[in-house]
Structures are given as structure tokens and as C-alpha cells.
Amino acid sequence: MKRSEYPRPDLVRDIWWPLNGTWNFAFDNQNVGLNENWFLKLNFPLRIEVPFAFQTKLSGIDDQSFHDHMWYHREISIKPFNPNKRYLLHFQAVDYECRVYLDGLLVGMHTGGQAPFSFEITPFIKDESAHQLVVYVFDPSTDLFLPRGKQYWKPMSESIWYTRTSGIYQSVWIEEVASHYVQLIKMTPLFDDGVMQFDINVSGIGRDLKIEIFDKGHLVAEQAAHVTALSQRMNIEILHSKEDFEAKTWHPDHPYLFDVVISYGADQLKTYLGMRKVSTKEGQ
């Protein structure tokens, strides 16, 4: 496995399974796979190293010609499996449209080649047995209306244009979460007040939410609240003195960071923050 690092370092949970590595793979140049139920087919003829696009050498295929339809397959299992937890299947990026199947059943669909997305697979996973994960991808090579940056719509790259990136091209992984868990965190520095504003979305209400902020291992601020809505805002003062503003703000020359632990019921995750301000004044 060439990419085994934790794929989301700004939002870390302890229990997860990487799905990068060797997958079975097939080009579907005649676009017959959906009609012929290839999501039930487990004997794709090629092998590909995920998360590298088939156009790259690291994928093991290194084919720059047009292939708009493609299929991926691998076997997965969750060990140890906990029936009291929930399981999320994450894709950090797939270009461009995809359908995800588990044991022949459609888990979900996604369109867009730049953003991460996930599906809850808890209803499909009952125990530690093996399950068949299949991903179908459609990436129209010559469609000029898709967001493509400098990806070229002609067979050979030239000038400022570079080779296309198709299919799975960032990490795939499974994450274990609690029955009620944090779904999204947005942090906004209210710099002049020395405060960090936390906006947190959760999957369900009725649990206690706690935020702890650490400076070099020492707890410097914390706040807790009982959650009664799916969105919760909490403001926590971090910079308490003139010395803090001078020594503990983030700047490229001294990128000072605080560690953060967020707990929501049985769910716990780790992240980090920096206090900085970007502004304009008098035309600068």
C-alpha cells in the first residue's frame, strides 16, 4: 500500500480502516456495465493501485488514452465489528460521477471530481464477514462543460494542458463512529477578542458536547453544553493576555497551533487550530 497515512488529519478518530492498495479494475469502453450488472461481477481483468488514477504510473496501468467508463472492485471486512457503532465509507475524491455498491446493492451516488464525500454503510454491514465493494465511475474525457482545470480534452497533453485524472484519485477508507457523532466542524477566529468560534453539526441531539483546548499538552480552555439542536455554536477564549497575542498567534514565521479534543457522547475526535487575522486597511 503506497498511501497508508491517515487521510483526514484535521479531524482524527482512532478507529478506521484504509482501503487503499490493490483493487480489481476494468475499462467499460462499450458502456455496457450498468445494463449487464457489472456491480455483481467480481472478476475484473486488471489490477489498479488505489488511490492513483489509471493514467499514472503509480496506478500500475499507466494508460493515457480515453476510457470514460470504469469499474473497481475489492473485498472488505470490518474487524472487530461493533454492532453498537456506525460505519462510514469515505472517498476523498473521485472524478467525475460514481456509483457505489456493496454486495450488489446501491449504497449511493456522487457527482463532482474535487470534493470528498461519504456514505453510511451500517445497514449493509452485519458482522465481520467479507463484503464486496464495487465502484462504477463515469468521467467524460471530451466534455468541455465539466470543471476540469487544465485537464486536456485531447488525447495527448501539450502546452499548458496536462493529462486527465479519471476515477478514484484520493484515499478511500472506512471510519467507525458512535451512534451520535460530530459530522462537521467550522472554526472561525474572532481574533481581536482572542476567541475561537466553533460551529459544530451533529448526527443527533441529546448528548453532552465538550471542547478542550491544549497548549503544548496543557489544558488552557474548555467548554461544555447539552446539545438540543443539530447545530451548536460555542465561543471559547484562547488568547487571554498581551503576551498571548504576541507569542501564540499563527504566522508563517511562527505557525503556532493549539490541539483540540472534541467529545460528543461516546464520540471523540482530535483536531487543531491557529489564531490569526487576515484583513485589509488603507488599500493594503
Short mmCIF file of C-alpha atoms in Angstrom, two decimals:
data_model
loop_
_atom_site.label_atom_id
_atom_site.label_comp_id
_atom_site.label_asym_id
_atom_site.label_seq_id
_atom_site.Cartn_x
_atom_site.Cartn_y
_atom_site.Cartn_z
CA MET A 1 0.00 0.00 0.00
CA LYS A 2 1.61 3.24 -1.19
CA ARG A 3 -0.73 5.61 0.70
CA SER A 4 -1.32 4.38 4.26
CA GLU A 5 -1.37 7.69 6.16
CA TYR A 6 -4.49 8.94 7.95
CA PRO A 7 -6.46 10.66 5.15
CA ARG A 8 -8.09 13.48 7.16
CA PRO A 9 -5.53 14.92 9.62
CA ASP A 10 -7.71 17.89 10.57
CA LEU A 11 -10.43 15.60 12.01
CA VAL A 12 -9.00 12.44 13.54
CA ARG A 13 -10.76 9.47 15.09
CA ASP A 14 -8.93 6.45 16.47
CA ILE A 15 -10.71 3.58 14.69
CA TRP A 16 -10.53 3.43 10.91
CA TRP A 17 -9.57 1.08 8.08
CA PRO A 18 -7.63 2.16 4.95
CA LEU A 19 -8.92 0.78 1.65
CA ASN A 20 -6.02 1.98 -0.47
CA GLY A 21 -3.99 -0.65 -2.23
CA THR A 22 -4.65 -3.16 -5.00
CA TRP A 23 -8.20 -3.29 -6.41
CA ASN A 24 -9.62 -5.27 -9.31
CA PHE A 25 -10.31 -2.99 -12.27
CA ALA A 26 -11.92 -2.94 -15.70
CA PHE A 27 -12.45 -0.48 -18.51
CA ASP A 28 -16.02 -0.43 -19.81
CA ASN A 29 -15.35 1.07 -23.24
CA GLN A 30 -18.67 -0.13 -24.68
CA ASN A 31 -20.62 1.27 -21.72
CA VAL A 32 -22.43 -2.00 -21.08
CA GLY A 33 -21.56 -2.49 -17.41
CA LEU A 34 -24.69 -0.97 -15.87
CA ASN A 35 -27.04 -2.90 -18.17
CA GLU A 36 -25.09 -6.12 -17.63
CA ASN A 37 -24.99 -5.70 -13.83
CA TRP A 38 -21.23 -5.48 -13.51
CA PHE A 39 -21.82 -4.44 -9.90
CA LEU A 40 -22.30 -8.17 -9.34
CA LYS A 41 -19.15 -9.03 -11.31
CA LEU A 42 -16.08 -9.80 -9.21
CA ASN A 43 -13.59 -10.95 -11.85
CA PHE A 44 -12.46 -7.70 -13.43
CA PRO A 45 -9.35 -8.46 -15.54
CA LEU A 46 -6.98 -5.65 -14.47
CA ARG A 47 -5.35 -4.59 -11.21
CA ILE A 48 -5.01 -0.98 -10.11
CA GLU A 49 -3.28 0.65 -7.17
CA VAL A 50 -5.76 2.96 -5.43
CA PRO A 51 -5.70 5.96 -4.98
CA PHE A 52 -3.88 6.60 -8.26
CA ALA A 53 -5.72 7.41 -11.49
CA PHE A 54 -5.28 4.83 -14.24
CA GLN A 55 -3.38 7.42 -16.31
CA THR A 56 -0.49 7.41 -13.81
CA LYS A 57 2.48 5.08 -13.49
CA LEU A 58 1.84 4.52 -9.78
CA SER A 59 -1.58 3.04 -10.61
CA GLY A 60 0.17 0.13 -12.31
CA ILE A 61 -1.80 0.75 -15.54
CA ASP A 62 -0.24 3.92 -16.99
CA ASP A 63 -2.74 4.34 -19.85
CA GLN A 64 -3.35 7.90 -21.09
CA SER A 65 -5.91 7.01 -23.77
CA PHE A 66 -9.62 7.79 -23.42
CA HIS A 67 -11.61 5.47 -21.16
CA ASP A 68 -14.76 7.20 -19.95
CA HIS A 69 -16.34 4.28 -18.07
CA MET A 70 -14.50 2.20 -15.48
CA TRP A 71 -15.20 -0.25 -12.65
CA TYR A 72 -13.39 -1.01 -9.40
CA HIS A 73 -13.81 -3.95 -7.01
CA ARG A 74 -12.29 -5.10 -3.75
CA GLU A 75 -13.32 -7.20 -0.78
CA ILE A 76 -13.72 -5.51 2.59
CA SER A 77 -14.38 -6.64 6.15
CA ILE A 78 -14.64 -4.77 9.44
CA LYS A 79 -12.71 -6.41 12.26
CA PRO A 80 -13.52 -6.01 15.04
CA PHE A 81 -17.16 -5.25 14.21
CA ASN A 82 -19.19 -3.46 16.89
CA PRO A 83 -23.00 -3.65 16.46
CA ASN A 84 -23.40 -0.56 18.66
CA LYS A 85 -21.35 1.64 16.32
CA ARG A 86 -21.93 3.17 12.90
CA TYR A 87 -19.67 2.85 9.88
CA LEU A 88 -18.90 5.49 7.24
CA LEU A 89 -17.32 4.79 3.85
CA HIS A 90 -15.24 7.80 2.75
CA PHE A 91 -13.95 8.81 -0.67
CA GLN A 92 -11.59 11.78 -0.59
CA ALA A 93 -12.08 12.36 -4.35
CA VAL A 94 -13.45 10.53 -7.41
CA ASP A 95 -13.51 12.13 -10.85
CA TYR A 96 -16.27 12.55 -12.01
CA GLU A 97 -19.56 10.66 -11.46
CA CYS A 98 -19.67 7.48 -9.43
CA ARG A 99 -22.00 4.83 -8.07
CA VAL A 100 -21.02 2.74 -5.05
CA TYR A 101 -22.33 -0.79 -4.48
CA LEU A 102 -21.93 -3.16 -1.55
CA ASP A 103 -22.80 -6.81 -2.10
CA GLY A 104 -24.68 -5.82 -5.25
CA LEU A 105 -26.80 -3.17 -3.54
CA LEU A 106 -26.55 0.53 -4.40
CA VAL A 107 -25.12 2.43 -1.43
CA GLY A 108 -25.11 5.87 -3.04
CA MET A 109 -24.13 8.11 -5.95
CA HIS A 110 -21.98 11.21 -6.20
CA THR A 111 -21.19 13.80 -8.86
CA GLY A 112 -18.16 16.08 -8.76
CA GLY A 113 -14.44 15.47 -9.02
CA GLN A 114 -12.96 17.73 -6.35
CA ALA A 115 -14.87 17.27 -3.09
CA PRO A 116 -14.74 14.42 -0.55
CA PHE A 117 -17.94 12.51 0.16
CA SER A 118 -19.11 9.61 2.30
CA PHE A 119 -21.91 7.09 2.70
CA GLU A 120 -23.11 5.36 5.83
CA ILE A 121 -22.81 1.62 5.27
CA THR A 122 -24.07 0.47 8.69
CA PRO A 123 -27.28 -1.06 7.22
CA PHE A 124 -25.17 -3.18 4.85
CA ILE A 125 -22.68 -4.50 7.44
CA LYS A 126 -23.98 -7.02 9.95
CA ASP A 127 -20.85 -8.80 11.16
CA GLU A 128 -17.17 -9.40 10.43
CA SER A 129 -17.78 -11.40 7.25
CA ALA A 130 -16.41 -10.33 3.85
CA HIS A 131 -18.35 -7.88 1.70
CA GLN A 132 -17.90 -6.99 -1.96
CA LEU A 133 -17.34 -3.28 -2.67
CA VAL A 134 -17.80 -2.17 -6.30
CA VAL A 135 -17.43 1.37 -7.65
CA TYR A 136 -18.53 2.49 -11.11
CA VAL A 137 -17.09 5.76 -12.46
CA PHE A 138 -18.02 7.87 -15.48
CA ASP A 139 -15.60 10.61 -16.48
CA PRO A 140 -16.37 12.08 -19.94
CA SER A 141 -12.97 12.90 -21.41
CA THR A 142 -14.11 15.46 -24.00
CA ASP A 143 -16.91 17.24 -22.13
CA LEU A 144 -15.78 20.87 -22.01
CA PHE A 145 -18.58 21.91 -19.66
CA LEU A 146 -17.23 19.96 -16.68
CA PRO A 147 -14.89 21.69 -14.20
CA ARG A 148 -11.55 20.40 -15.43
CA GLY A 149 -8.88 22.97 -14.61
CA LYS A 150 -6.05 22.27 -17.04
CA GLN A 151 -7.01 18.65 -17.75
CA TYR A 152 -6.85 18.26 -21.51
CA TRP A 153 -9.74 17.04 -23.65
CA LYS A 154 -7.42 15.86 -26.43
CA PRO A 155 -5.52 12.55 -26.44
CA MET A 156 -2.03 13.98 -25.86
CA SER A 157 -1.13 16.75 -23.41
CA GLU A 158 0.60 19.85 -24.77
CA SER A 159 1.44 23.43 -23.90
CA ILE A 160 -0.18 24.32 -20.54
CA TRP A 161 -2.60 21.35 -20.66
CA TYR A 162 -1.91 18.17 -18.75
CA THR A 163 -3.13 14.58 -18.78
CA ARG A 164 -6.60 13.85 -17.43
CA THR A 165 -7.24 12.40 -13.97
CA SER A 166 -10.07 9.86 -14.01
CA GLY A 167 -11.68 7.68 -11.37
CA ILE A 168 -10.53 7.27 -7.77
CA TYR A 169 -7.55 9.54 -7.21
CA GLN A 170 -7.55 10.15 -3.46
CA SER A 171 -7.82 7.87 -0.45
CA VAL A 172 -10.72 5.50 0.30
CA TRP A 173 -11.35 4.46 3.90
CA ILE A 174 -13.89 3.28 6.48
CA GLU A 175 -14.43 5.05 9.79
CA GLU A 176 -16.15 3.82 12.97
CA VAL A 177 -18.28 6.41 14.77
CA ALA A 178 -20.65 6.38 17.74
CA SER A 179 -24.44 6.25 17.39
CA HIS A 180 -24.42 10.04 17.83
CA TYR A 181 -21.37 11.72 16.34
CA VAL A 182 -19.89 15.00 15.17
CA GLN A 183 -20.43 15.45 11.44
CA LEU A 184 -18.88 18.84 10.71
CA ILE A 185 -16.71 21.41 12.46
CA LYS A 186 -16.13 25.00 11.37
CA MET A 187 -13.74 27.20 13.33
CA THR A 188 -13.72 30.99 12.89
CA PRO A 189 -11.18 33.14 14.78
CA LEU A 190 -12.67 36.23 16.42
CA PHE A 191 -9.14 37.45 16.66
CA ASP A 192 -9.50 40.84 18.33
CA ASP A 193 -11.34 39.19 21.23
CA GLY A 194 -8.92 36.27 21.44
CA VAL A 195 -11.86 33.91 20.84
CA MET A 196 -12.36 30.92 18.56
CA GLN A 197 -15.92 30.40 17.36
CA PHE A 198 -16.89 26.75 16.90
CA ASP A 199 -19.86 25.76 14.73
CA ILE A 200 -20.49 22.04 15.10
CA ASN A 201 -23.05 19.83 13.35
CA VAL A 202 -24.02 16.53 14.95
CA SER A 203 -25.92 13.49 13.70
CA GLY A 204 -28.47 13.54 16.53
CA ILE A 205 -29.33 15.52 19.64
CA GLY A 206 -29.42 14.65 23.33
CA ARG A 207 -25.75 14.23 24.19
CA ASP A 208 -23.22 16.43 26.01
CA LEU A 209 -20.71 18.26 23.84
CA LYS A 210 -17.32 19.25 25.28
CA ILE A 211 -14.44 21.12 23.67
CA GLU A 212 -10.99 21.07 25.26
CA ILE A 213 -8.08 23.19 24.01
CA PHE A 214 -4.48 22.29 24.83
CA ASP A 215 -1.32 24.36 24.58
CA LYS A 216 1.75 22.12 24.42
CA GLY A 217 -0.13 19.42 26.33
CA HIS A 218 -1.61 21.71 28.98
CA LEU A 219 -5.37 22.32 29.14
CA VAL A 220 -5.91 26.06 28.67
CA ALA A 221 -9.63 26.32 27.88
CA GLU A 222 -12.74 24.16 27.82
CA GLN A 223 -16.48 24.48 27.43
CA ALA A 224 -19.39 22.06 27.60
CA ALA A 225 -23.06 22.12 26.66
CA HIS A 226 -26.02 19.77 26.36
CA VAL A 227 -27.00 19.62 22.68
CA THR A 228 -30.67 20.23 21.82
CA ALA A 229 -30.23 21.13 18.12
CA LEU A 230 -28.30 19.59 15.25
CA SER A 231 -26.13 22.71 15.00
CA GLN A 232 -24.28 24.08 18.01
CA ARG A 233 -22.20 27.27 18.36
CA MET A 234 -19.66 27.74 21.13
CA ASN A 235 -17.25 30.66 21.65
CA ILE A 236 -14.09 29.90 23.63
CA GLU A 237 -11.49 32.44 24.71
CA ILE A 238 -7.96 31.27 23.90
CA LEU A 239 -5.77 34.36 23.97
CA HIS A 240 -6.02 35.86 27.45
CA SER A 241 -3.23 38.42 27.63
CA LYS A 242 -0.99 40.74 25.65
CA GLU A 243 1.71 38.10 25.90
CA ASP A 244 -0.62 35.51 24.33
CA PHE A 245 -1.38 37.83 21.41
CA GLU A 246 2.34 38.38 20.88
CA ALA A 247 3.57 34.79 21.27
CA LYS A 248 0.69 32.42 20.49
CA THR A 249 -0.80 33.62 17.22
CA TRP A 250 -0.31 31.88 13.89
CA HIS A 251 2.03 33.43 11.35
CA PRO A 252 4.10 31.86 8.55
CA ASP A 253 7.24 32.76 10.50
CA HIS A 254 5.94 31.15 13.72
CA PRO A 255 2.96 28.86 12.94
CA TYR A 256 1.67 28.42 16.49
CA LEU A 257 -1.01 25.75 16.87
CA PHE A 258 -3.28 24.56 19.68
CA ASP A 259 -4.53 20.98 19.96
CA VAL A 260 -8.28 20.43 20.29
CA VAL A 261 -10.26 17.45 21.60
CA ILE A 262 -14.00 17.39 20.90
CA SER A 263 -16.24 14.89 22.68
CA TYR A 264 -19.89 14.28 21.93
CA GLY A 265 -21.34 11.46 24.00
CA ALA A 266 -19.23 8.41 23.13
CA ASP A 267 -17.72 10.11 20.07
CA GLN A 268 -14.32 11.73 20.35
CA LEU A 269 -12.12 13.36 17.73
CA LYS A 270 -8.96 15.43 17.59
CA THR A 271 -8.11 18.49 15.57
CA TYR A 272 -6.04 21.67 15.87
CA LEU A 273 -6.35 25.42 15.40
CA GLY A 274 -4.33 28.56 14.90
CA MET A 275 -5.31 32.10 15.84
CA ARG A 276 -4.72 34.55 13.02
CA LYS A 277 -6.30 37.54 11.33
CA VAL A 278 -6.27 38.49 7.66
CA SER A 279 -7.54 41.97 6.82
CA THR A 280 -7.16 44.97 4.55
CA LYS A 281 -6.57 48.54 5.67
CA GLU A 282 -5.92 51.73 3.73
CA GLY A 283 -5.66 49.86 0.47
CA GLN A 284 -3.27 47.22 1.80
#
